[in-house]
Amino acid sequence: MHPQSLSRRQLFQLSGFAGMGLLLDSCGLNEYSTAVGNAIDPLNQRVEELLLKPQALAREYPISSIDPNALIINSFTDVPQIDPTTFKLIIDGAVNQPLQLSMNDIYKLPLQTMVIQHVCVEGWAAIVQWGGARLKDLIALAQPKNTARYVYFESGDGYYNSWDLPSAIHPQTLLAYQKNGQPLPVDNGAPLRLAAPIKLGYKQSKWVTRVTLMNQLPIKRGYWEDQGYEWFGGL
Ligand SMILES: Nc1nc2c(c(=O)[nH]1)N[C@H]1C(S)=C(S)[C@@H](COP(=O)(O)O)O[C@H]1N2
Ligand SMILES: [Mo]
């Protein structure tokens, strides 16, 4: 089941709930109306168009294809300590509405599940089901600026990674908190990990703590990418 795209009205409602956890700076009560104003600002057209533009969907599999043992844990360090009850996902950078969202905020977004193939360049693949919030919905809540072209991900273990904006707002790109219908195990990236059928395994950061929209990429583009792996990492 794919929840429908958020309508503008739904986004405003979500902005309302997200407001409770927002990084409110000086604007105070005007923050909400500022966000509404920015959403219809013609300068934002490019990002808005991108958010509304349909993208081709990657293959999904029936639930019966899930192989519960096929997904190999692949981490370059030990798992980081993240307390999901106090954890806040930061969304910042080239956005009009920087956000700090608790897991409860994120659970209020539409839950999308998908059974997809995970492909690791080390020579294994697995059919796995992920469930979580669409990154697109989270990015839309933060009101990206029209200059945003890239999304940078920081993880609790020091892993870092960056994506092109169209892939980040692809309808099958999730910040997942479920695996095979269960809460996401810590080894697989709990409380939040990237999951998408359009990118190789090393693009799918586990333990994501911060999502930063950028106009340009920094020199350090990704943990594996900086050691020679291809940056786009498409499937
Ligand atoms: N934070 C973090 N994310 C990461 C990695 C990592 O070492 N640290 N490894 C990547 C690689 S190479 C793969 S194949 C997948 C593996 O996901 P899994 O451990 O849930 O199977 O996570 C990716 N995301
Ligand atoms: Mo991998």
PDB file of N, CA and C in Angstrom, residues 77-179:
ATOM      1  N   THR A  77      31.758  -0.006  12.074  1.00  0.00           N
ATOM      2  CA  THR A  77      32.102   0.152  13.493  1.00  0.00           C
ATOM      3  C   THR A  77      31.074  -0.593  14.337  1.00  0.00           C
ATOM      4  N   ASP A  78      31.230  -0.481  15.646  1.00  0.00           N
ATOM      5  CA  ASP A  78      30.198  -0.982  16.553  1.00  0.00           C
ATOM      6  C   ASP A  78      28.950  -0.115  16.416  1.00  0.00           C
ATOM      7  N   VAL A  79      27.836  -0.637  16.924  1.00  0.00           N
ATOM      8  CA  VAL A  79      26.605   0.167  16.846  1.00  0.00           C
ATOM      9  C   VAL A  79      26.722   1.356  17.804  1.00  0.00           C
ATOM     10  N   PRO A  80      26.239   2.532  17.366  1.00  0.00           N
ATOM     11  CA  PRO A  80      26.293   3.695  18.255  1.00  0.00           C
ATOM     12  C   PRO A  80      25.175   3.637  19.299  1.00  0.00           C
ATOM     13  N   GLN A  81      25.380   4.307  20.406  1.00  0.00           N
ATOM     14  CA  GLN A  81      24.351   4.389  21.452  1.00  0.00           C
ATOM     15  C   GLN A  81      23.402   5.524  21.113  1.00  0.00           C
ATOM     16  N   ILE A  82      22.165   5.186  20.768  1.00  0.00           N
ATOM     17  CA  ILE A  82      21.151   6.226  20.519  1.00  0.00           C
ATOM     18  C   ILE A  82      19.918   5.846  21.329  1.00  0.00           C
ATOM     19  N   ASP A  83      19.469   6.731  22.213  1.00  0.00           N
ATOM     20  CA  ASP A  83      18.262   6.481  23.005  1.00  0.00           C
ATOM     21  C   ASP A  83      17.052   6.961  22.203  1.00  0.00           C
ATOM     22  N   PRO A  84      16.223   6.015  21.701  1.00  0.00           N
ATOM     23  CA  PRO A  84      15.122   6.430  20.826  1.00  0.00           C
ATOM     24  C   PRO A  84      14.097   7.322  21.525  1.00  0.00           C
ATOM     25  N   THR A  85      14.054   7.288  22.866  1.00  0.00           N
ATOM     26  CA  THR A  85      13.037   8.099  23.558  1.00  0.00           C
ATOM     27  C   THR A  85      13.433   9.580  23.621  1.00  0.00           C
ATOM     28  N   THR A  86      14.724   9.860  23.523  1.00  0.00           N
ATOM     29  CA  THR A  86      15.151  11.266  23.554  1.00  0.00           C
ATOM     30  C   THR A  86      15.721  11.714  22.208  1.00  0.00           C
ATOM     31  N   PHE A  87      15.875  10.764  21.286  1.00  0.00           N
ATOM     32  CA  PHE A  87      16.467  11.052  19.978  1.00  0.00           C
ATOM     33  C   PHE A  87      15.663  12.120  19.228  1.00  0.00           C
ATOM     34  N   LYS A  88      16.384  13.024  18.581  1.00  0.00           N
ATOM     35  CA  LYS A  88      15.752  14.003  17.680  1.00  0.00           C
ATOM     36  C   LYS A  88      16.492  13.981  16.351  1.00  0.00           C
ATOM     37  N   LEU A  89      15.753  13.739  15.288  1.00  0.00           N
ATOM     38  CA  LEU A  89      16.316  13.836  13.947  1.00  0.00           C
ATOM     39  C   LEU A  89      16.377  15.317  13.557  1.00  0.00           C
ATOM     40  N   ILE A  90      17.545  15.761  13.136  1.00  0.00           N
ATOM     41  CA  ILE A  90      17.705  17.157  12.703  1.00  0.00           C
ATOM     42  C   ILE A  90      17.554  17.211  11.186  1.00  0.00           C
ATOM     43  N   ILE A  91      16.761  18.145  10.707  1.00  0.00           N
ATOM     44  CA  ILE A  91      16.692  18.435   9.270  1.00  0.00           C
ATOM     45  C   ILE A  91      17.022  19.917   9.126  1.00  0.00           C
ATOM     46  N   ASP A  92      18.124  20.202   8.426  1.00  0.00           N
ATOM     47  CA  ASP A  92      18.570  21.603   8.389  1.00  0.00           C
ATOM     48  C   ASP A  92      19.275  21.904   7.067  1.00  0.00           C
ATOM     49  N   GLY A  93      20.004  22.993   7.033  1.00  0.00           N
ATOM     50  CA  GLY A  93      20.706  23.389   5.814  1.00  0.00           C
ATOM     51  C   GLY A  93      19.853  24.321   4.980  1.00  0.00           C
ATOM     52  N   ALA A  94      19.770  24.055   3.672  1.00  0.00           N
ATOM     53  CA  ALA A  94      19.054  24.931   2.746  1.00  0.00           C
ATOM     54  C   ALA A  94      17.544  24.692   2.831  1.00  0.00           C
ATOM     55  N   VAL A  95      16.999  25.032   3.995  1.00  0.00           N
ATOM     56  CA  VAL A  95      15.556  24.890   4.235  1.00  0.00           C
ATOM     57  C   VAL A  95      15.043  26.160   4.906  1.00  0.00           C
ATOM     58  N   ASN A  96      13.771  26.442   4.720  1.00  0.00           N
ATOM     59  CA  ASN A  96      13.178  27.609   5.384  1.00  0.00           C
ATOM     60  C   ASN A  96      12.690  27.271   6.778  1.00  0.00           C
ATOM     61  N   GLN A  97      12.568  25.973   7.072  1.00  0.00           N
ATOM     62  CA  GLN A  97      11.967  25.536   8.317  1.00  0.00           C
ATOM     63  C   GLN A  97      12.798  24.410   8.922  1.00  0.00           C
ATOM     64  N   PRO A  98      13.925  24.735   9.554  1.00  0.00           N
ATOM     65  CA  PRO A  98      14.715  23.666  10.165  1.00  0.00           C
ATOM     66  C   PRO A  98      13.870  22.914  11.192  1.00  0.00           C
ATOM     67  N   LEU A  99      14.065  21.604  11.276  1.00  0.00           N
ATOM     68  CA  LEU A  99      13.228  20.783  12.153  1.00  0.00           C
ATOM     69  C   LEU A  99      14.084  19.939  13.081  1.00  0.00           C
ATOM     70  N   GLN A 100      13.509  19.648  14.237  1.00  0.00           N
ATOM     71  CA  GLN A 100      14.053  18.630  15.130  1.00  0.00           C
ATOM     72  C   GLN A 100      12.875  17.738  15.461  1.00  0.00           C
ATOM     73  N   LEU A 101      12.886  16.504  14.996  1.00  0.00           N
ATOM     74  CA  LEU A 101      11.711  15.644  15.129  1.00  0.00           C
ATOM     75  C   LEU A 101      12.021  14.448  16.019  1.00  0.00           C
ATOM     76  N   SER A 102      11.130  14.215  16.966  1.00  0.00           N
ATOM     77  CA  SER A 102      11.242  13.013  17.803  1.00  0.00           C
ATOM     78  C   SER A 102      10.727  11.820  17.012  1.00  0.00           C
ATOM     79  N   MET A 103      10.985  10.615  17.493  1.00  0.00           N
ATOM     80  CA  MET A 103      10.440   9.438  16.828  1.00  0.00           C
ATOM     81  C   MET A 103       8.913   9.504  16.824  1.00  0.00           C
ATOM     82  N   ASN A 104       8.298  10.021  17.892  1.00  0.00           N
ATOM     83  CA  ASN A 104       6.835  10.130  17.910  1.00  0.00           C
ATOM     84  C   ASN A 104       6.331  11.066  16.820  1.00  0.00           C
ATOM     85  N   ASP A 105       7.063  12.152  16.566  1.00  0.00           N
ATOM     86  CA  ASP A 105       6.691  13.035  15.444  1.00  0.00           C
ATOM     87  C   ASP A 105       6.737  12.234  14.139  1.00  0.00           C
ATOM     88  N   ILE A 106       7.808  11.446  13.975  1.00  0.00           N
ATOM     89  CA  ILE A 106       8.011  10.726  12.710  1.00  0.00           C
ATOM     90  C   ILE A 106       6.965   9.619  12.538  1.00  0.00           C
ATOM     91  N   TYR A 107       6.548   8.989  13.650  1.00  0.00           N
ATOM     92  CA  TYR A 107       5.504   7.955  13.564  1.00  0.00           C
ATOM     93  C   TYR A 107       4.176   8.542  13.085  1.00  0.00           C
ATOM     94  N   LYS A 108       3.979   9.852  13.234  1.00  0.00           N
ATOM     95  CA  LYS A 108       2.710  10.469  12.807  1.00  0.00           C
ATOM     96  C   LYS A 108       2.642  10.674  11.302  1.00  0.00           C
ATOM     97  N   LEU A 109       3.775  10.593  10.625  1.00  0.00           N
ATOM     98  CA  LEU A 109       3.772  10.692   9.161  1.00  0.00           C
ATOM     99  C   LEU A 109       3.256   9.375   8.589  1.00  0.00           C
ATOM    100  N   PRO A 110       2.717   9.393   7.353  1.00  0.00           N
ATOM    101  CA  PRO A 110       2.223   8.145   6.770  1.00  0.00           C
ATOM    102  C   PRO A 110       3.317   7.071   6.762  1.00  0.00           C
ATOM    103  N   LEU A 111       2.938   5.861   7.200  1.00  0.00           N
ATOM    104  CA  LEU A 111       3.866   4.721   7.187  1.00  0.00           C
ATOM    105  C   LEU A 111       3.810   4.079   5.812  1.00  0.00           C
ATOM    106  N   GLN A 112       4.948   3.958   5.165  1.00  0.00           N
ATOM    107  CA  GLN A 112       5.007   3.268   3.881  1.00  0.00           C
ATOM    108  C   GLN A 112       5.839   2.013   4.043  1.00  0.00           C
ATOM    109  N   THR A 113       5.329   0.894   3.527  1.00  0.00           N
ATOM    110  CA  THR A 113       6.116  -0.334   3.550  1.00  0.00           C
ATOM    111  C   THR A 113       6.400  -0.770   2.118  1.00  0.00           C
ATOM    112  N   MET A 114       7.526  -1.420   1.939  1.00  0.00           N
ATOM    113  CA  MET A 114       7.891  -1.902   0.597  1.00  0.00           C
ATOM    114  C   MET A 114       8.832  -3.093   0.753  1.00  0.00           C
ATOM    115  N   VAL A 115       8.639  -4.087  -0.138  1.00  0.00           N
ATOM    116  CA  VAL A 115       9.537  -5.236  -0.176  1.00  0.00           C
ATOM    117  C   VAL A 115      10.442  -5.024  -1.386  1.00  0.00           C
ATOM    118  N   ILE A 116      11.725  -4.877  -1.129  1.00  0.00           N
ATOM    119  CA  ILE A 116      12.653  -4.513  -2.207  1.00  0.00           C
ATOM    120  C   ILE A 116      13.917  -5.364  -2.127  1.00  0.00           C
ATOM    121  N   GLN A 117      14.752  -5.234  -3.139  1.00  0.00           N
ATOM    122  CA  GLN A 117      16.029  -5.930  -3.103  1.00  0.00           C
ATOM    123  C   GLN A 117      17.123  -4.967  -2.627  1.00  0.00           C
ATOM    124  N   HIS A 118      17.856  -5.404  -1.622  1.00  0.00           N
ATOM    125  CA  HIS A 118      19.017  -4.662  -1.123  1.00  0.00           C
ATOM    126  C   HIS A 118      20.252  -5.270  -1.787  1.00  0.00           C
ATOM    127  N   VAL A 119      21.084  -4.441  -2.402  1.00  0.00           N
ATOM    128  CA  VAL A 119      22.256  -4.945  -3.122  1.00  0.00           C
ATOM    129  C   VAL A 119      23.511  -4.314  -2.541  1.00  0.00           C
ATOM    130  N   CYS A 120      24.407  -5.165  -2.025  1.00  0.00           N
ATOM    131  CA  CYS A 120      25.689  -4.691  -1.500  1.00  0.00           C
ATOM    132  C   CYS A 120      26.773  -4.984  -2.529  1.00  0.00           C
ATOM    133  N   VAL A 121      27.662  -4.009  -2.731  1.00  0.00           N
ATOM    134  CA  VAL A 121      28.737  -4.198  -3.722  1.00  0.00           C
ATOM    135  C   VAL A 121      29.708  -5.294  -3.313  1.00  0.00           C
ATOM    136  N   GLU A 122      29.630  -5.741  -2.053  1.00  0.00           N
ATOM    137  CA  GLU A 122      30.524  -6.824  -1.640  1.00  0.00           C
ATOM    138  C   GLU A 122      30.047  -8.188  -2.140  1.00  0.00           C
ATOM    139  N   GLY A 123      28.945  -8.212  -2.887  1.00  0.00           N
ATOM    140  CA  GLY A 123      28.569  -9.431  -3.568  1.00  0.00           C
ATOM    141  C   GLY A 123      27.426 -10.211  -2.949  1.00  0.00           C
ATOM    142  N   TRP A 124      26.530  -9.523  -2.258  1.00  0.00           N
ATOM    143  CA  TRP A 124      25.334 -10.207  -1.778  1.00  0.00           C
ATOM    144  C   TRP A 124      24.125  -9.302  -1.962  1.00  0.00           C
ATOM    145  N   ALA A 125      22.964  -9.941  -1.985  1.00  0.00           N
ATOM    146  CA  ALA A 125      21.708  -9.196  -2.122  1.00  0.00           C
ATOM    147  C   ALA A 125      20.671  -9.876  -1.248  1.00  0.00           C
ATOM    148  N   ALA A 126      19.637  -9.134  -0.879  1.00  0.00           N
ATOM    149  CA  ALA A 126      18.602  -9.680  -0.007  1.00  0.00           C
ATOM    150  C   ALA A 126      17.272  -9.024  -0.326  1.00  0.00           C
ATOM    151  N   ILE A 127      16.209  -9.834  -0.318  1.00  0.00           N
ATOM    152  CA  ILE A 127      14.866  -9.270  -0.423  1.00  0.00           C
ATOM    153  C   ILE A 127      14.411  -8.969   0.999  1.00  0.00           C
ATOM    154  N   VAL A 128      14.077  -7.716   1.240  1.00  0.00           N
ATOM    155  CA  VAL A 128      13.767  -7.289   2.600  1.00  0.00           C
ATOM    156  C   VAL A 128      12.607  -6.300   2.560  1.00  0.00           C
ATOM    157  N   GLN A 129      11.820  -6.318   3.604  1.00  0.00           N
ATOM    158  CA  GLN A 129      10.735  -5.336   3.705  1.00  0.00           C
ATOM    159  C   GLN A 129      11.154  -4.218   4.667  1.00  0.00           C
ATOM    160  N   TRP A 130      10.987  -3.000   4.212  1.00  0.00           N
ATOM    161  CA  TRP A 130      11.241  -1.837   5.066  1.00  0.00           C
ATOM    162  C   TRP A 130       9.938  -1.098   5.288  1.00  0.00           C
ATOM    163  N   GLY A 131       9.804  -0.486   6.442  1.00  0.00           N
ATOM    164  CA  GLY A 131       8.651   0.377   6.719  1.00  0.00           C
ATOM    165  C   GLY A 131       9.147   1.641   7.375  1.00  0.00           C
ATOM    166  N   GLY A 132       8.573   2.762   6.977  1.00  0.00           N
ATOM    167  CA  GLY A 132       8.994   4.018   7.589  1.00  0.00           C
ATOM    168  C   GLY A 132       8.346   5.200   6.920  1.00  0.00           C
ATOM    169  N   ALA A 133       8.895   6.367   7.207  1.00  0.00           N
ATOM    170  CA  ALA A 133       8.377   7.609   6.629  1.00  0.00           C
ATOM    171  C   ALA A 133       9.107   7.895   5.331  1.00  0.00           C
ATOM    172  N   ARG A 134       8.394   8.455   4.388  1.00  0.00           N
ATOM    173  CA  ARG A 134       9.067   8.849   3.157  1.00  0.00           C
ATOM    174  C   ARG A 134       9.948  10.063   3.452  1.00  0.00           C
ATOM    175  N   LEU A 135      11.187   9.986   3.000  1.00  0.00           N
ATOM    176  CA  LEU A 135      12.095  11.119   3.190  1.00  0.00           C
ATOM    177  C   LEU A 135      11.511  12.369   2.531  1.00  0.00           C
ATOM    178  N   LYS A 136      10.823  12.150   1.430  1.00  0.00           N
ATOM    179  CA  LYS A 136      10.170  13.247   0.713  1.00  0.00           C
ATOM    180  C   LYS A 136       9.230  14.049   1.628  1.00  0.00           C
ATOM    181  N   ASP A 137       8.469  13.349   2.438  1.00  0.00           N
ATOM    182  CA  ASP A 137       7.525  14.032   3.339  1.00  0.00           C
ATOM    183  C   ASP A 137       8.280  14.858   4.382  1.00  0.00           C
ATOM    184  N   LEU A 138       9.374  14.289   4.893  1.00  0.00           N
ATOM    185  CA  LEU A 138      10.173  15.008   5.897  1.00  0.00           C
ATOM    186  C   LEU A 138      10.836  16.233   5.279  1.00  0.00           C
ATOM    187  N   ILE A 139      11.360  16.068   4.068  1.00  0.00           N
ATOM    188  CA  ILE A 139      12.017  17.195   3.397  1.00  0.00           C
ATOM    189  C   ILE A 139      10.990  18.283   3.069  1.00  0.00           C
ATOM    190  N   ALA A 140       9.799  17.863   2.642  1.00  0.00           N
ATOM    191  CA  ALA A 140       8.758  18.856   2.326  1.00  0.00           C
ATOM    192  C   ALA A 140       8.383  19.653   3.565  1.00  0.00           C
ATOM    193  N   LEU A 141       8.316  18.984   4.723  1.00  0.00           N
ATOM    194  CA  LEU A 141       7.988  19.676   5.977  1.00  0.00           C
ATOM    195  C   LEU A 141       8.998  20.768   6.303  1.00  0.00           C
ATOM    196  N   ALA A 142      10.241  20.527   5.926  1.00  0.00           N
ATOM    197  CA  ALA A 142      11.303  21.490   6.237  1.00  0.00           C
ATOM    198  C   ALA A 142      11.354  22.627   5.213  1.00  0.00           C
ATOM    199  N   GLN A 143      10.490  22.598   4.215  1.00  0.00           N
ATOM    200  CA  GLN A 143      10.405  23.672   3.213  1.00  0.00           C
ATOM    201  C   GLN A 143      11.755  23.953   2.559  1.00  0.00           C
ATOM    202  N   PRO A 144      12.229  23.061   1.695  1.00  0.00           N
ATOM    203  CA  PRO A 144      13.541  23.266   1.079  1.00  0.00           C
ATOM    204  C   PRO A 144      13.611  24.553   0.258  1.00  0.00           C
ATOM    205  N   LYS A 145      14.764  25.175   0.273  1.00  0.00           N
ATOM    206  CA  LYS A 145      14.974  26.367  -0.553  1.00  0.00           C
ATOM    207  C   LYS A 145      15.190  25.935  -1.998  1.00  0.00           C
ATOM    208  N   ASN A 146      14.905  26.844  -2.938  1.00  0.00           N
ATOM    209  CA  ASN A 146      14.993  26.481  -4.357  1.00  0.00           C
ATOM    210  C   ASN A 146      16.426  26.221  -4.805  1.00  0.00           C
ATOM    211  N   THR A 147      17.393  26.570  -3.975  1.00  0.00           N
ATOM    212  CA  THR A 147      18.798  26.352  -4.317  1.00  0.00           C
ATOM    213  C   THR A 147      19.274  24.944  -3.940  1.00  0.00           C
ATOM    214  N   ALA A 148      18.474  24.195  -3.174  1.00  0.00           N
ATOM    215  CA  ALA A 148      18.906  22.880  -2.676  1.00  0.00           C
ATOM    216  C   ALA A 148      19.076  21.899  -3.835  1.00  0.00           C
ATOM    217  N   ARG A 149      20.206  21.196  -3.865  1.00  0.00           N
ATOM    218  CA  ARG A 149      20.484  20.211  -4.924  1.00  0.00           C
ATOM    219  C   ARG A 149      20.882  18.844  -4.359  1.00  0.00           C
ATOM    220  N   TYR A 150      21.353  18.827  -3.128  1.00  0.00           N
ATOM    221  CA  TYR A 150      21.896  17.603  -2.546  1.00  0.00           C
ATOM    222  C   TYR A 150      21.379  17.433  -1.127  1.00  0.00           C
ATOM    223  N   VAL A 151      21.439  16.197  -0.653  1.00  0.00           N
ATOM    224  CA  VAL A 151      21.076  15.919   0.729  1.00  0.00           C
ATOM    225  C   VAL A 151      22.228  15.142   1.367  1.00  0.00           C
ATOM    226  N   TYR A 152      22.652  15.621   2.532  1.00  0.00           N
ATOM    227  CA  TYR A 152      23.805  15.072   3.236  1.00  0.00           C
ATOM    228  C   TYR A 152      23.289  14.383   4.492  1.00  0.00           C
ATOM    229  N   PHE A 153      23.782  13.174   4.748  1.00  0.00           N
ATOM    230  CA  PHE A 153      23.292  12.392   5.895  1.00  0.00           C
ATOM    231  C   PHE A 153      24.422  12.129   6.871  1.00  0.00           C
ATOM    232  N   GLU A 154      24.198  12.442   8.123  1.00  0.00           N
ATOM    233  CA  GLU A 154      25.157  12.096   9.183  1.00  0.00           C
ATOM    234  C   GLU A 154      24.570  10.959  10.006  1.00  0.00           C
ATOM    235  N   SER A 155      25.452  10.055  10.440  1.00  0.00           N
ATOM    236  CA  SER A 155      25.011   8.909  11.238  1.00  0.00           C
ATOM    237  C   SER A 155      25.702   8.898  12.592  1.00  0.00           C
ATOM    238  N   GLY A 156      25.067   8.232  13.538  1.00  0.00           N
ATOM    239  CA  GLY A 156      25.578   8.170  14.905  1.00  0.00           C
ATOM    240  C   GLY A 156      26.902   7.435  15.056  1.00  0.00           C
ATOM    241  N   ASP A 157      27.289   6.630  14.048  1.00  0.00           N
ATOM    242  CA  ASP A 157      28.561   5.896  14.119  1.00  0.00           C
ATOM    243  C   ASP A 157      29.686   6.626  13.395  1.00  0.00           C
ATOM    244  N   GLY A 158      29.409   7.853  12.897  1.00  0.00           N
ATOM    245  CA  GLY A 158      30.441   8.593  12.176  1.00  0.00           C
ATOM    246  C   GLY A 158      30.369   8.395  10.664  1.00  0.00           C
ATOM    247  N   TYR A 159      29.488   7.488  10.227  1.00  0.00           N
ATOM    248  CA  TYR A 159      29.282   7.294   8.783  1.00  0.00           C
ATOM    249  C   TYR A 159      28.669   8.566   8.225  1.00  0.00           C
ATOM    250  N   TYR A 160      28.972   8.883   6.991  1.00  0.00           N
ATOM    251  CA  TYR A 160      28.369  10.049   6.338  1.00  0.00           C
ATOM    252  C   TYR A 160      28.236   9.721   4.866  1.00  0.00           C
ATOM    253  N   ASN A 161      27.338  10.451   4.200  1.00  0.00           N
ATOM    254  CA  ASN A 161      26.909  10.029   2.891  1.00  0.00           C
ATOM    255  C   ASN A 161      26.122  11.180   2.281  1.00  0.00           C
ATOM    256  N   SER A 162      26.076  11.254   0.960  1.00  0.00           N
ATOM    257  CA  SER A 162      25.292  12.327   0.332  1.00  0.00           C
ATOM    258  C   SER A 162      24.599  11.809  -0.917  1.00  0.00           C
ATOM    259  N   TRP A 163      23.439  12.364  -1.178  1.00  0.00           N
ATOM    260  CA  TRP A 163      22.609  11.946  -2.305  1.00  0.00           C
ATOM    261  C   TRP A 163      22.216  13.174  -3.135  1.00  0.00           C
ATOM    262  N   ASP A 164      21.886  12.914  -4.389  1.00  0.00           N
ATOM    263  CA  ASP A 164      21.239  13.932  -5.219  1.00  0.00           C
ATOM    264  C   ASP A 164      19.807  14.110  -4.721  1.00  0.00           C
ATOM    265  N   LEU A 165      19.281  15.329  -4.845  1.00  0.00           N
ATOM    266  CA  LEU A 165      17.940  15.615  -4.316  1.00  0.00           C
ATOM    267  C   LEU A 165      16.838  14.768  -4.973  1.00  0.00           C
ATOM    268  N   PRO A 166      16.836  14.594  -6.330  1.00  0.00           N
ATOM    269  CA  PRO A 166      15.757  13.773  -6.907  1.00  0.00           C
ATOM    270  C   PRO A 166      15.702  12.362  -6.304  1.00  0.00           C
ATOM    271  N   SER A 167      16.847  11.732  -6.055  1.00  0.00           N
ATOM    272  CA  SER A 167      16.827  10.392  -5.445  1.00  0.00           C
ATOM    273  C   SER A 167      16.328  10.458  -4.006  1.00  0.00           C
ATOM    274  N   ALA A 168      16.705  11.509  -3.293  1.00  0.00           N
ATOM    275  CA  ALA A 168      16.290  11.640  -1.889  1.00  0.00           C
ATOM    276  C   ALA A 168      14.782  11.808  -1.766  1.00  0.00           C
ATOM    277  N   ILE A 169      14.165  12.472  -2.755  1.00  0.00           N
ATOM    278  CA  ILE A 169      12.705  12.674  -2.668  1.00  0.00           C
ATOM    279  C   ILE A 169      11.955  11.682  -3.556  1.00  0.00           C
ATOM    280  N   HIS A 170      12.644  10.633  -3.989  1.00  0.00           N
ATOM    281  CA  HIS A 170      11.985   9.549  -4.733  1.00  0.00           C
ATOM    282  C   HIS A 170      10.930   8.921  -3.813  1.00  0.00           C
ATOM    283  N   PRO A 171       9.751   8.553  -4.370  1.00  0.00           N
ATOM    284  CA  PRO A 171       8.677   8.040  -3.497  1.00  0.00           C
ATOM    285  C   PRO A 171       9.018   6.737  -2.773  1.00  0.00           C
ATOM    286  N   GLN A 172      10.076   6.022  -3.201  1.00  0.00           N
ATOM    287  CA  GLN A 172      10.462   4.799  -2.480  1.00  0.00           C
ATOM    288  C   GLN A 172      11.720   4.997  -1.633  1.00  0.00           C
ATOM    289  N   THR A 173      12.065   6.223  -1.344  1.00  0.00           N
ATOM    290  CA  THR A 173      13.186   6.471  -0.433  1.00  0.00           C
ATOM    291  C   THR A 173      12.618   6.755   0.954  1.00  0.00           C
ATOM    292  N   LEU A 174      12.920   5.845   1.886  1.00  0.00           N
ATOM    293  CA  LEU A 174      12.336   5.936   3.228  1.00  0.00           C
ATOM    294  C   LEU A 174      13.394   6.204   4.275  1.00  0.00           C
ATOM    295  N   LEU A 175      12.965   6.835   5.376  1.00  0.00           N
ATOM    296  CA  LEU A 175      13.706   6.738   6.618  1.00  0.00           C
ATOM    297  C   LEU A 175      12.969   5.662   7.389  1.00  0.00           C
ATOM    298  N   ALA A 176      13.560   4.465   7.386  1.00  0.00           N
ATOM    299  CA  ALA A 176      12.848   3.279   7.867  1.00  0.00           C
ATOM    300  C   ALA A 176      13.038   3.102   9.366  1.00  0.00           C
ATOM    301  N   TYR A 177      11.955   2.639  10.028  1.00  0.00           N
ATOM    302  CA  TYR A 177      12.028   2.252  11.441  1.00  0.00           C
ATOM    303  C   TYR A 177      11.441   0.858  11.651  1.00  0.00           C
ATOM    304  N   GLN A 178      11.147   0.156  10.528  1.00  0.00           N
ATOM    305  CA  GLN A 178      10.691  -1.238  10.605  1.00  0.00           C
ATOM    306  C   GLN A 178      11.458  -2.073   9.593  1.00  0.00           C
ATOM    307  N   LYS A 179      11.723  -3.333   9.958  1.00  0.00           N
ATOM    308  CA  LYS A 179      12.309  -4.298   9.019  1.00  0.00           C
ATOM    309  C   LYS A 179      11.491  -5.578   9.075  1.00  0.00           C
TER     310      LYS A 179
END
